[in-house]
Every structure is written in structure tokens, then in C-alpha cells.
């Protein structure tokens, strides 16, 4: 579907690919559209909803400036998926042991590995880049309890919230492994540090902003290059985290299913990040907060909730969306509201047929707390085409 709603209340238009958007998200998008450096317009994806700092599901093109809070604190958060040579008939009737094996292999929540689980070359490469950042901004390490241990031993870990690992079946009953995670504690610290630094740098001008969270760095300013360096490091860390997590999962699965091969190349894509791209004749810093790149022919992943379908998609390179699409279903209910409204019986009912935790610790991730993934997909047929439809049979939640 084309753009459903256009809002012209600010300096640039806001083009929204859904009619299902709350007033808080509209206000937040309008605040961003008031900024003087926004290029052309702002695009809001079909899963758009109110976020912290900036709207989730927004695509923000900026000339010579970046808003750290728009990138957020889960820098580089994104998806990884690959298809195996296994099919549904190869899986056991009960998948509980498979779920427990994955949970035993991959720490979740705030947990980390007891020792480093990734190749030394990966650690050395990341360490070199991080040292250069921390030399200029030592307060970053002070914000971590055990800095050198935390970031290295959190590589190949899941995290909490809506992060997950799933085993899925596609429309041909082929088995996929799919996961969702980001830059963990170190990315969170880098995000919070530079968000606060931007506010301090703009102390004399911050009252002129529509909202304090929209404090920004401009090219040539004192900390602009440092932020660009740090945010790209965190994005690289997130890619490595997903890649190494997938490697450990496959090693564990090979002990149960020793003869499978990978039959579809891994898709590893960010959905909270900033990149330099050209749109409408100008090179810009493009921030995707809860959106993925959907260039013509580019593969991406759009997951549903823990009881719904997910999609492997191919981008159509739609210019109006800045070659972007949604990153998932998008929340329609806050975590606290979901906990008040639903109980464990609701979780059991809505995740029927999925081997997953069904305790009170995952009530906030219940499928009904999210928008309909079918409606979200119907609203972005101009942006992507579906290549594979996946349905989870195992779900490990953070």
C-alpha cells in the first residue's frame, strides 16, 4: 500500500504508511519534523508507535546532523536468520529439550558467558576500536561495572525485553533459525553517554528544541566525529554479537541433528542505526529507529510476536520510504499495561503450539500486546515483497 497519511504541521511533511497511529507518536514525529536539518520529509513505517527519545518505526534523514536519542540506546539492534537443510519431519515431537539446550548455550537477560566464547581475532578487532573511543571518553567505562569483562563476555548473548531466538518452519516446512539482539550493555552505555553529552553541548540552545531528547550533534561540532565513531563501533559489535550467537546455536543443534547444512545465506540486518545514504539528490545521515533497509532486491527480516508469523522479505527500493520498511509488528500496548491486562493463561492460549516459556516473566511480550503482523505487512506492499513466511515452533525469550 502507498502512504496512508500525510501530516503537514511542521517544517517538513510526515508520511505515514498506516492509519493505526496514536496521538503521542504523531506529536513525537511532529517534534522531529520541526528540526531545521531534516531533509525532504520523515517516513513512518506501518509498525510505528511512541518511543523513548524518538518514535519507533521512524526514518529520519538529516543534513549535517545526528540525533543520538533517535538512534537510541539499543544501537545496532537487529535480526539474523538462516535456513537449514532440515524440515519439520526431522524435528522431535517434543521440542522442550531443544529449547532448554539453547537456553543453556546462550545467556539471556543481564547474564553473560563465564568466559569469552568468540574468536580472539574478533575480540582484538573490537577492542582496538573501543580503546580509541574510551581514550577520548573514559566515562564510558566508568558507567560499566566490569567494563573489560562485560563487553567481551556479553558477545554471543541475547539480552532481555523483546529479544529472542526462534526455530521456525517456512511455507515449505523447511527449518530456519532466527534471532533478534543488539549491542548489549556496552551499546546501551554508549547510547546513554552520547545522548547526555548532546544535551550538555546544547545547554544554551536546548530550550529552543521541541523536546530535550532531540538534542543533536552537528558536523564540525566538538563531539560529532566521536559519536559517529562510537555508534558505528556499537553497530559492528551488534553484528558480531548476532553472528557469534548464531554460531553457538548451530554448534548445539549439530549435537542433536548432526547432518544438516545451511541452505540459505544468513541475513544480518540492523533496525536501530544510522548510515550515510543518498536520497532525493542529497547525501544524508539516515537514522532508522525500528526500521530496516529495503533497497531494491535487498533481503530483510520482519518478525511478528512470539506467537505470530514472521517474514523474509525482498526490498522494492521505494524512494518515499527512503528505501525502508517496518522492523516488526510494533507494540500497541506498553509493557506495564500488558502485565495488568493479561495473565499466564492468556500467554498459554496465545502461544499454543510454540515451545516457549509461558510464565509471568513473559506476559509483557504476549502477542496481543503487539499490532497485527498481517495488517502491518498489508500496509507495506509498496515497500517489500514476501519471499518466505515463517512460523516459530521454538521461542527463547530474553
mmCIF file of C-alpha atoms in Angstrom:
data_model
loop_
_atom_site.group_PDB
_atom_site.id
_atom_site.type_symbol
_atom_site.label_atom_id
_atom_site.label_comp_id
_atom_site.label_asym_id
_atom_site.label_seq_id
_atom_site.Cartn_x
_atom_site.Cartn_y
_atom_site.Cartn_z
ATOM 1 C CA UNK A 1 0.000 0.000 0.000
ATOM 2 C CA UNK A 2 1.143 3.584 -0.615
ATOM 3 C CA UNK A 3 1.434 6.292 2.046
ATOM 4 C CA UNK A 4 -1.791 6.294 4.087
ATOM 5 C CA UNK A 5 -1.447 9.581 5.964
ATOM 6 C CA UNK A 6 0.489 12.809 5.388
ATOM 7 C CA UNK A 7 0.857 15.328 8.217
ATOM 8 C CA UNK A 8 1.865 18.892 7.363
ATOM 9 C CA UNK A 9 2.177 20.538 10.778
ATOM 10 C CA UNK A 10 5.921 21.188 10.785
ATOM 11 C CA UNK A 11 8.814 22.296 8.569
ATOM 12 C CA UNK A 12 8.721 19.056 6.557
ATOM 13 C CA UNK A 13 5.898 16.578 5.900
ATOM 14 C CA UNK A 14 5.474 13.299 7.794
ATOM 15 C CA UNK A 15 4.492 10.413 5.502
ATOM 16 C CA UNK A 16 2.916 7.501 7.388
ATOM 17 C CA UNK A 17 2.310 4.012 5.995
ATOM 18 C CA UNK A 18 -0.625 3.247 8.302
ATOM 19 C CA UNK A 19 -3.719 4.805 9.797
ATOM 20 C CA UNK A 20 -3.104 2.922 13.051
ATOM 21 C CA UNK A 21 -1.018 5.504 14.904
ATOM 22 C CA UNK A 22 -1.624 7.032 18.335
ATOM 23 C CA UNK A 23 -1.577 10.755 19.059
ATOM 24 C CA UNK A 24 1.593 10.508 21.156
ATOM 25 C CA UNK A 25 3.543 9.114 18.219
ATOM 26 C CA UNK A 26 2.166 11.845 15.934
ATOM 27 C CA UNK A 27 3.269 14.518 18.411
ATOM 28 C CA UNK A 28 6.714 12.926 18.650
ATOM 29 C CA UNK A 29 7.111 12.780 14.874
ATOM 30 C CA UNK A 30 5.939 16.383 14.581
ATOM 31 C CA UNK A 31 8.618 17.479 17.051
ATOM 32 C CA UNK A 32 11.314 15.815 14.925
ATOM 33 C CA UNK A 33 9.897 17.364 11.748
ATOM 34 C CA UNK A 34 10.365 20.831 13.309
ATOM 35 C CA UNK A 35 14.154 20.486 13.354
ATOM 36 C CA UNK A 36 15.981 22.686 10.817
ATOM 37 C CA UNK A 37 18.170 19.983 9.269
ATOM 38 C CA UNK A 38 15.551 17.370 8.275
ATOM 39 C CA UNK A 39 15.789 16.585 4.555
ATOM 40 C CA UNK A 40 12.657 16.244 2.383
ATOM 41 C CA UNK A 41 10.310 14.525 4.873
ATOM 42 C CA UNK A 42 10.073 11.936 7.650
ATOM 43 C CA UNK A 43 8.745 8.453 6.885
ATOM 44 C CA UNK A 44 6.836 6.413 9.468
ATOM 45 C CA UNK A 45 6.551 2.682 8.932
ATOM 46 C CA UNK A 46 3.367 0.585 9.423
ATOM 47 C CA UNK A 47 4.545 -0.586 12.884
ATOM 48 C CA UNK A 48 5.041 2.993 14.125
ATOM 49 C CA UNK A 49 4.473 3.724 17.824
ATOM 50 C CA UNK A 50 5.578 6.030 20.629
ATOM 51 C CA UNK A 51 9.186 5.511 21.652
ATOM 52 C CA UNK A 52 11.728 6.811 24.140
ATOM 53 C CA UNK A 53 13.576 9.761 22.661
ATOM 54 C CA UNK A 54 12.124 9.297 19.194
ATOM 55 C CA UNK A 55 9.330 7.371 17.512
ATOM 56 C CA UNK A 56 9.797 3.657 16.894
ATOM 57 C CA UNK A 57 9.225 2.937 13.218
ATOM 58 C CA UNK A 58 10.584 6.282 12.028
ATOM 59 C CA UNK A 59 13.070 7.001 9.234
ATOM 60 C CA UNK A 60 14.810 10.332 9.693
ATOM 61 C CA UNK A 61 17.044 11.914 7.017
ATOM 62 C CA UNK A 62 19.242 14.703 8.352
ATOM 63 C CA UNK A 63 21.683 17.075 6.694
ATOM 64 C CA UNK A 64 24.899 17.519 8.649
ATOM 65 C CA UNK A 65 23.471 16.432 11.998
ATOM 66 C CA UNK A 66 22.582 13.313 14.004
ATOM 67 C CA UNK A 67 20.165 12.978 16.942
ATOM 68 C CA UNK A 68 21.659 10.366 19.343
ATOM 69 C CA UNK A 69 18.299 9.717 21.030
ATOM 70 C CA UNK A 70 16.769 8.913 17.636
ATOM 71 C CA UNK A 71 19.335 6.159 17.169
ATOM 72 C CA UNK A 72 18.591 5.169 20.765
ATOM 73 C CA UNK A 73 20.423 3.041 23.301
ATOM 74 C CA UNK A 74 19.964 -0.389 21.696
ATOM 75 C CA UNK A 75 22.383 0.638 18.945
ATOM 76 C CA UNK A 76 22.586 -1.832 16.080
ATOM 77 C CA UNK A 77 19.724 -3.956 17.370
ATOM 78 C CA UNK A 78 18.549 -6.191 14.554
ATOM 79 C CA UNK A 79 17.889 -9.625 13.145
ATOM 80 C CA UNK A 80 19.735 -12.665 11.849
ATOM 81 C CA UNK A 81 18.177 -15.657 10.086
ATOM 82 C CA UNK A 82 19.290 -18.663 8.096
ATOM 83 C CA UNK A 83 17.656 -21.753 6.620
ATOM 84 C CA UNK A 84 18.832 -25.296 7.343
ATOM 85 C CA UNK A 85 18.559 -28.470 5.276
ATOM 86 C CA UNK A 86 16.234 -29.890 7.951
ATOM 87 C CA UNK A 87 12.471 -29.990 7.635
ATOM 88 C CA UNK A 88 9.563 -30.434 10.046
ATOM 89 C CA UNK A 89 9.769 -34.244 9.890
ATOM 90 C CA UNK A 90 13.329 -34.100 11.250
ATOM 91 C CA UNK A 91 12.206 -32.417 14.468
ATOM 92 C CA UNK A 92 11.177 -34.443 17.544
ATOM 93 C CA UNK A 93 7.578 -34.417 18.756
ATOM 94 C CA UNK A 94 8.640 -32.546 21.888
ATOM 95 C CA UNK A 95 10.927 -29.568 21.416
ATOM 96 C CA UNK A 96 11.378 -28.752 25.104
ATOM 97 C CA UNK A 97 14.873 -30.274 25.237
ATOM 98 C CA UNK A 98 15.843 -28.221 22.196
ATOM 99 C CA UNK A 99 14.649 -25.016 23.858
ATOM 100 C CA UNK A 100 16.448 -25.834 27.113
ATOM 101 C CA UNK A 101 19.625 -26.663 25.180
ATOM 102 C CA UNK A 102 19.570 -23.238 23.504
ATOM 103 C CA UNK A 103 18.879 -21.518 26.835
ATOM 104 C CA UNK A 104 21.814 -23.410 28.342
ATOM 105 C CA UNK A 105 24.086 -22.266 25.497
ATOM 106 C CA UNK A 106 23.019 -18.608 25.168
ATOM 107 C CA UNK A 107 22.790 -16.419 28.305
ATOM 108 C CA UNK A 108 19.643 -14.274 28.404
ATOM 109 C CA UNK A 109 18.621 -11.115 30.265
ATOM 110 C CA UNK A 110 21.515 -9.484 32.111
ATOM 111 C CA UNK A 111 23.532 -12.710 32.135
ATOM 112 C CA UNK A 112 26.784 -13.231 30.262
ATOM 113 C CA UNK A 113 29.166 -16.071 29.451
ATOM 114 C CA UNK A 114 31.520 -17.133 32.245
ATOM 115 C CA UNK A 115 34.378 -16.891 29.767
ATOM 116 C CA UNK A 116 34.910 -15.397 26.305
ATOM 117 C CA UNK A 117 33.153 -17.547 23.679
ATOM 118 C CA UNK A 118 34.243 -15.809 20.489
ATOM 119 C CA UNK A 119 37.410 -15.909 18.419
ATOM 120 C CA UNK A 120 40.376 -13.952 19.729
ATOM 121 C CA UNK A 121 40.640 -12.073 16.411
ATOM 122 C CA UNK A 122 37.097 -10.746 16.894
ATOM 123 C CA UNK A 123 37.924 -9.527 20.403
ATOM 124 C CA UNK A 124 41.166 -7.887 19.242
ATOM 125 C CA UNK A 125 39.458 -6.087 16.379
ATOM 126 C CA UNK A 126 36.642 -4.758 18.562
ATOM 127 C CA UNK A 127 38.987 -3.930 21.431
ATOM 128 C CA UNK A 128 41.164 -1.732 19.213
ATOM 129 C CA UNK A 129 38.205 0.353 18.110
ATOM 130 C CA UNK A 130 36.757 0.616 21.623
ATOM 131 C CA UNK A 131 40.089 1.677 23.136
ATOM 132 C CA UNK A 132 40.243 4.601 20.706
ATOM 133 C CA UNK A 133 36.767 5.723 21.802
ATOM 134 C CA UNK A 134 37.327 5.279 25.540
ATOM 135 C CA UNK A 135 40.689 7.086 25.420
ATOM 136 C CA UNK A 136 38.713 10.199 24.478
ATOM 137 C CA UNK A 137 35.686 9.425 26.649
ATOM 138 C CA UNK A 138 36.837 7.446 29.742
ATOM 139 C CA UNK A 139 33.477 7.996 31.449
ATOM 140 C CA UNK A 140 32.015 5.319 29.150
ATOM 141 C CA UNK A 141 33.913 2.598 31.016
ATOM 142 C CA UNK A 142 33.004 4.144 34.378
ATOM 143 C CA UNK A 143 29.360 3.534 33.516
ATOM 144 C CA UNK A 144 30.025 -0.217 33.255
ATOM 145 C CA UNK A 145 30.596 -2.207 36.454
ATOM 146 C CA UNK A 146 33.209 -4.509 34.943
ATOM 147 C CA UNK A 147 33.960 -2.894 31.570
ATOM 148 C CA UNK A 148 36.505 -5.269 30.006
ATOM 149 C CA UNK A 149 34.642 -8.371 31.207
ATOM 150 C CA UNK A 150 31.151 -7.099 30.418
ATOM 151 C CA UNK A 151 31.514 -6.270 26.743
ATOM 152 C CA UNK A 152 33.674 -9.275 25.814
ATOM 153 C CA UNK A 153 31.686 -11.880 27.743
ATOM 154 C CA UNK A 154 28.363 -10.464 26.573
ATOM 155 C CA UNK A 155 29.319 -11.207 22.966
ATOM 156 C CA UNK A 156 27.024 -14.037 21.792
ATOM 157 C CA UNK A 157 24.348 -13.298 24.407
ATOM 158 C CA UNK A 158 20.701 -12.441 23.889
ATOM 159 C CA UNK A 159 19.732 -9.687 26.316
ATOM 160 C CA UNK A 160 16.196 -9.025 27.556
ATOM 161 C CA UNK A 161 12.954 -7.344 26.533
ATOM 162 C CA UNK A 162 11.762 -8.302 23.061
ATOM 163 C CA UNK A 163 14.985 -10.065 22.068
ATOM 164 C CA UNK A 164 14.518 -13.696 21.092
ATOM 165 C CA UNK A 165 15.863 -16.844 19.445
ATOM 166 C CA UNK A 166 13.452 -18.932 17.399
ATOM 167 C CA UNK A 167 13.340 -22.136 15.422
ATOM 168 C CA UNK A 168 10.772 -21.658 12.676
ATOM 169 C CA UNK A 169 9.171 -23.528 9.790
ATOM 170 C CA UNK A 170 8.575 -21.826 6.446
ATOM 171 C CA UNK A 171 5.814 -22.404 3.878
ATOM 172 C CA UNK A 172 7.687 -25.496 2.629
ATOM 173 C CA UNK A 173 8.203 -26.846 6.170
ATOM 174 C CA UNK A 174 11.927 -26.063 5.996
ATOM 175 C CA UNK A 175 13.629 -25.249 9.313
ATOM 176 C CA UNK A 176 15.004 -21.758 9.990
ATOM 177 C CA UNK A 177 16.933 -20.329 12.924
ATOM 178 C CA UNK A 178 16.131 -16.685 13.592
ATOM 179 C CA UNK A 179 17.308 -14.334 16.321
ATOM 180 C CA UNK A 180 16.911 -10.742 17.465
ATOM 181 C CA UNK A 181 19.509 -8.885 19.536
ATOM 182 C CA UNK A 182 21.763 -5.825 19.594
ATOM 183 C CA UNK A 183 24.863 -4.272 21.136
ATOM 184 C CA UNK A 184 24.081 -5.335 24.702
ATOM 185 C CA UNK A 185 25.356 -3.410 27.750
ATOM 186 C CA UNK A 186 28.207 -1.610 26.030
ATOM 187 C CA UNK A 187 25.906 -0.288 23.291
ATOM 188 C CA UNK A 188 23.410 0.882 25.900
ATOM 189 C CA UNK A 189 26.138 2.770 27.771
ATOM 190 C CA UNK A 190 27.489 4.382 24.587
ATOM 191 C CA UNK A 191 23.962 5.465 23.654
ATOM 192 C CA UNK A 192 23.169 6.961 27.073
ATOM 193 C CA UNK A 193 26.555 8.661 27.322
ATOM 194 C CA UNK A 194 26.288 10.479 23.999
ATOM 195 C CA UNK A 195 22.595 11.357 24.469
ATOM 196 C CA UNK A 196 23.544 13.123 27.697
ATOM 197 C CA UNK A 197 26.623 14.675 26.063
ATOM 198 C CA UNK A 198 24.466 16.122 23.269
ATOM 199 C CA UNK A 199 22.172 17.693 25.875
ATOM 200 C CA UNK A 200 25.160 19.218 27.673
ATOM 201 C CA UNK A 201 26.634 20.507 24.416
ATOM 202 C CA UNK A 202 23.317 22.215 23.627
ATOM 203 C CA UNK A 203 22.657 23.641 27.100
ATOM 204 C CA UNK A 204 22.391 27.197 25.781
ATOM 205 C CA UNK A 205 20.091 26.189 22.922
ATOM 206 C CA UNK A 206 18.157 23.231 24.322
ATOM 207 C CA UNK A 207 15.141 25.355 25.271
ATOM 208 C CA UNK A 208 14.695 26.130 21.602
ATOM 209 C CA UNK A 209 14.195 22.438 20.809
ATOM 210 C CA UNK A 210 10.709 20.906 20.647
ATOM 211 C CA UNK A 211 11.952 18.349 23.222
ATOM 212 C CA UNK A 212 15.172 17.924 25.219
ATOM 213 C CA UNK A 213 15.598 14.380 23.858
ATOM 214 C CA UNK A 214 16.109 15.847 20.392
ATOM 215 C CA UNK A 215 19.495 17.335 21.305
ATOM 216 C CA UNK A 216 21.841 16.750 18.384
ATOM 217 C CA UNK A 217 25.430 16.904 17.177
ATOM 218 C CA UNK A 218 26.255 18.850 14.009
ATOM 219 C CA UNK A 219 29.124 18.205 11.626
ATOM 220 C CA UNK A 220 32.193 20.110 12.775
ATOM 221 C CA UNK A 221 30.967 20.340 16.367
ATOM 222 C CA UNK A 222 33.209 19.148 19.192
ATOM 223 C CA UNK A 223 31.804 15.633 19.660
ATOM 224 C CA UNK A 224 30.212 14.871 16.291
ATOM 225 C CA UNK A 225 33.040 12.692 14.910
ATOM 226 C CA UNK A 226 33.417 10.901 18.241
ATOM 227 C CA UNK A 227 29.733 9.965 18.232
ATOM 228 C CA UNK A 228 29.885 8.729 14.632
ATOM 229 C CA UNK A 229 32.914 6.617 15.539
ATOM 230 C CA UNK A 230 31.221 5.211 18.654
ATOM 231 C CA UNK A 231 27.862 4.476 17.042
ATOM 232 C CA UNK A 232 29.486 2.616 14.143
ATOM 233 C CA UNK A 233 31.577 0.613 16.619
ATOM 234 C CA UNK A 234 28.407 -0.365 18.506
ATOM 235 C CA UNK A 235 26.741 -1.359 15.222
ATOM 236 C CA UNK A 236 29.727 -3.577 14.376
ATOM 237 C CA UNK A 237 29.542 -5.097 17.854
ATOM 238 C CA UNK A 238 25.833 -5.870 17.354
ATOM 239 C CA UNK A 239 26.557 -7.618 14.038
ATOM 240 C CA UNK A 240 29.285 -9.676 15.706
ATOM 241 C CA UNK A 241 27.007 -10.480 18.628
ATOM 242 C CA UNK A 242 24.323 -11.923 16.345
ATOM 243 C CA UNK A 243 26.851 -13.772 14.179
ATOM 244 C CA UNK A 244 28.598 -15.372 17.166
ATOM 245 C CA UNK A 245 25.302 -16.254 18.840
ATOM 246 C CA UNK A 246 24.146 -17.995 15.683
ATOM 247 C CA UNK A 247 27.426 -19.918 15.536
ATOM 248 C CA UNK A 248 26.971 -21.227 19.101
ATOM 249 C CA UNK A 249 23.343 -22.183 18.428
ATOM 250 C CA UNK A 250 24.306 -24.159 15.323
ATOM 251 C CA UNK A 251 27.068 -25.940 17.250
ATOM 252 C CA UNK A 252 24.494 -27.004 19.841
ATOM 253 C CA UNK A 253 21.956 -28.077 17.206
ATOM 254 C CA UNK A 254 24.587 -30.195 15.411
ATOM 255 C CA UNK A 255 24.807 -32.373 18.515
ATOM 256 C CA UNK A 256 21.122 -33.177 18.078
ATOM 257 C CA UNK A 257 20.904 -33.024 14.266
ATOM 258 C CA UNK A 258 24.451 -33.825 13.085
ATOM 259 C CA UNK A 259 23.897 -33.893 9.334
ATOM 260 C CA UNK A 260 22.267 -30.580 8.403
ATOM 261 C CA UNK A 261 23.671 -27.891 6.118
ATOM 262 C CA UNK A 262 22.910 -24.180 5.750
ATOM 263 C CA UNK A 263 20.831 -23.745 2.598
ATOM 264 C CA UNK A 264 20.021 -20.031 2.708
ATOM 265 C CA UNK A 265 22.673 -17.417 3.340
ATOM 266 C CA UNK A 266 22.388 -15.664 6.693
ATOM 267 C CA UNK A 267 20.578 -12.328 6.693
ATOM 268 C CA UNK A 268 22.050 -9.992 9.302
ATOM 269 C CA UNK A 269 20.357 -6.592 9.353
ATOM 270 C CA UNK A 270 20.148 -3.677 11.797
ATOM 271 C CA UNK A 271 16.929 -1.892 12.634
ATOM 272 C CA UNK A 272 18.232 0.732 15.118
ATOM 273 C CA UNK A 273 21.083 2.542 13.413
ATOM 274 C CA UNK A 274 22.420 5.446 11.374
ATOM 275 C CA UNK A 275 24.142 5.307 7.987
ATOM 276 C CA UNK A 276 25.275 7.695 5.256
ATOM 277 C CA UNK A 277 22.995 7.366 2.210
ATOM 278 C CA UNK A 278 21.838 9.388 -0.778
ATOM 279 C CA UNK A 279 18.146 10.260 -1.022
ATOM 280 C CA UNK A 280 16.368 12.811 -3.213
ATOM 281 C CA UNK A 281 19.638 14.061 -4.640
ATOM 282 C CA UNK A 282 21.437 14.692 -1.387
ATOM 283 C CA UNK A 283 23.774 12.733 0.877
ATOM 284 C CA UNK A 284 22.276 12.491 4.367
ATOM 285 C CA UNK A 285 22.655 10.762 7.692
ATOM 286 C CA UNK A 286 19.718 8.369 7.652
ATOM 287 C CA UNK A 287 18.518 7.187 11.062
ATOM 288 C CA UNK A 288 16.294 4.135 11.087
ATOM 289 C CA UNK A 289 14.732 3.669 14.534
ATOM 290 C CA UNK A 290 12.724 0.489 14.331
ATOM 291 C CA UNK A 291 13.018 0.177 10.551
ATOM 292 C CA UNK A 292 15.192 -1.827 8.160
ATOM 293 C CA UNK A 293 16.825 -1.061 4.850
ATOM 294 C CA UNK A 294 14.725 -2.243 1.901
ATOM 295 C CA UNK A 295 16.734 -1.327 -1.177
ATOM 296 C CA UNK A 296 15.690 -2.911 -4.464
ATOM 297 C CA UNK A 297 16.415 -6.640 -4.196
ATOM 298 C CA UNK A 298 17.776 -6.441 -0.633
ATOM 299 C CA UNK A 299 16.698 -9.216 1.740
ATOM 300 C CA UNK A 300 15.406 -8.383 5.200
ATOM 301 C CA UNK A 301 13.575 -9.876 8.176
ATOM 302 C CA UNK A 302 10.271 -8.679 9.652
ATOM 303 C CA UNK A 303 9.377 -10.687 12.772
ATOM 304 C CA UNK A 304 5.967 -10.913 14.386
ATOM 305 C CA UNK A 305 5.361 -11.506 18.090
ATOM 306 C CA UNK A 306 6.209 -14.738 19.927
ATOM 307 C CA UNK A 307 3.020 -16.394 18.697
ATOM 308 C CA UNK A 308 2.699 -14.901 15.212
ATOM 309 C CA UNK A 309 4.212 -15.284 11.756
ATOM 310 C CA UNK A 310 7.447 -13.660 10.613
ATOM 311 C CA UNK A 311 8.631 -12.800 7.119
ATOM 312 C CA UNK A 312 11.744 -12.913 4.996
ATOM 313 C CA UNK A 313 11.247 -10.056 2.534
ATOM 314 C CA UNK A 314 12.867 -8.519 -0.525
ATOM 315 C CA UNK A 315 13.008 -4.740 -0.749
ATOM 316 C CA UNK A 316 11.467 -2.762 -3.599
ATOM 317 C CA UNK A 317 13.635 0.335 -3.183
ATOM 318 C CA UNK A 318 10.687 2.659 -2.553
ATOM 319 C CA UNK A 319 12.048 6.227 -2.611
ATOM 320 C CA UNK A 320 9.312 7.785 -0.449
ATOM 321 C CA UNK A 321 10.149 5.414 2.416
ATOM 322 C CA UNK A 322 13.880 6.160 1.962
ATOM 323 C CA UNK A 323 14.174 2.521 0.829
ATOM 324 C CA UNK A 324 12.946 1.279 4.212
ATOM 325 C CA UNK A 325 10.252 -0.946 5.712
ATOM 326 C CA UNK A 326 8.974 -1.960 9.154
ATOM 327 C CA UNK A 327 11.136 -3.888 11.623
ATOM 328 C CA UNK A 328 8.325 -5.963 13.101
ATOM 329 C CA UNK A 329 4.736 -5.825 14.250
ATOM 330 C CA UNK A 330 5.194 -2.874 16.625
ATOM 331 C CA UNK A 331 3.771 -2.583 20.111
ATOM 332 C CA UNK A 332 0.199 -1.386 20.630
ATOM 333 C CA UNK A 333 0.310 -1.793 24.413
ATOM 334 C CA UNK A 334 3.004 -0.822 26.926
ATOM 335 C CA UNK A 335 4.743 -3.498 28.969
ATOM 336 C CA UNK A 336 3.105 -2.358 32.194
ATOM 337 C CA UNK A 337 -0.337 -2.300 30.557
ATOM 338 C CA UNK A 338 0.172 -5.808 29.169
ATOM 339 C CA UNK A 339 1.097 -7.128 32.618
ATOM 340 C CA UNK A 340 -2.069 -5.615 34.097
ATOM 341 C CA UNK A 341 -4.351 -6.804 31.304
ATOM 342 C CA UNK A 342 -3.125 -10.395 30.711
ATOM 343 C CA UNK A 343 -2.119 -13.426 32.761
ATOM 344 C CA UNK A 344 -0.218 -16.688 32.199
ATOM 345 C CA UNK A 345 -3.365 -18.428 30.946
ATOM 346 C CA UNK A 346 -3.581 -15.833 28.181
ATOM 347 C CA UNK A 347 0.078 -16.468 27.312
ATOM 348 C CA UNK A 348 -0.542 -20.225 27.107
ATOM 349 C CA UNK A 349 -3.549 -19.702 24.831
ATOM 350 C CA UNK A 350 -1.834 -17.213 22.509
ATOM 351 C CA UNK A 351 1.370 -19.259 22.184
ATOM 352 C CA UNK A 352 -0.324 -22.605 21.650
ATOM 353 C CA UNK A 353 1.869 -24.884 19.573
ATOM 354 C CA UNK A 354 5.026 -22.936 20.381
ATOM 355 C CA UNK A 355 7.620 -24.411 22.745
ATOM 356 C CA UNK A 356 8.445 -21.409 24.932
ATOM 357 C CA UNK A 357 8.299 -20.048 28.437
ATOM 358 C CA UNK A 358 4.717 -19.368 29.456
ATOM 359 C CA UNK A 359 5.330 -17.847 32.897
ATOM 360 C CA UNK A 360 4.588 -14.369 34.260
ATOM 361 C CA UNK A 361 8.050 -13.186 33.180
ATOM 362 C CA UNK A 362 6.953 -13.074 29.512
ATOM 363 C CA UNK A 363 3.442 -11.621 29.906
ATOM 364 C CA UNK A 364 4.687 -8.244 28.627
ATOM 365 C CA UNK A 365 5.672 -9.980 25.369
ATOM 366 C CA UNK A 366 2.273 -11.627 24.814
ATOM 367 C CA UNK A 367 1.158 -11.455 21.144
ATOM 368 C CA UNK A 368 -1.862 -9.261 21.967
ATOM 369 C CA UNK A 369 0.492 -6.509 23.146
ATOM 370 C CA UNK A 370 1.584 -6.137 19.508
ATOM 371 C CA UNK A 371 -0.115 -4.934 16.340
ATOM 372 C CA UNK A 372 -1.328 -7.489 13.828
ATOM 373 C CA UNK A 373 1.665 -8.526 11.706
ATOM 374 C CA UNK A 374 -0.762 -9.341 8.862
ATOM 375 C CA UNK A 375 -2.056 -5.751 8.864
ATOM 376 C CA UNK A 376 1.474 -4.360 9.077
ATOM 377 C CA UNK A 377 2.514 -6.416 6.050
ATOM 378 C CA UNK A 378 -0.609 -5.412 4.102
ATOM 379 C CA UNK A 379 0.334 -1.752 4.631
ATOM 380 C CA UNK A 380 3.780 -2.107 3.081
ATOM 381 C CA UNK A 381 3.247 -3.953 -0.172
ATOM 382 C CA UNK A 382 4.789 -0.928 -1.919
ATOM 383 C CA UNK A 383 7.935 -1.367 0.172
ATOM 384 C CA UNK A 384 8.659 -5.117 0.149
ATOM 385 C CA UNK A 385 7.590 -8.431 -1.297
ATOM 386 C CA UNK A 386 7.373 -11.578 0.816
ATOM 387 C CA UNK A 387 9.931 -14.264 -0.013
ATOM 388 C CA UNK A 388 9.263 -16.674 2.879
ATOM 389 C CA UNK A 389 6.629 -16.881 5.620
ATOM 390 C CA UNK A 390 7.904 -18.322 8.894
ATOM 391 C CA UNK A 391 6.078 -19.680 11.950
ATOM 392 C CA UNK A 392 8.009 -20.402 15.132
ATOM 393 C CA UNK A 393 7.904 -23.782 16.843
ATOM 394 C CA UNK A 394 10.503 -22.844 19.492
ATOM 395 C CA UNK A 395 10.929 -19.424 21.055
ATOM 396 C CA UNK A 396 13.589 -18.449 23.592
ATOM 397 C CA UNK A 397 12.812 -15.052 25.142
ATOM 398 C CA UNK A 398 15.185 -12.637 26.788
#
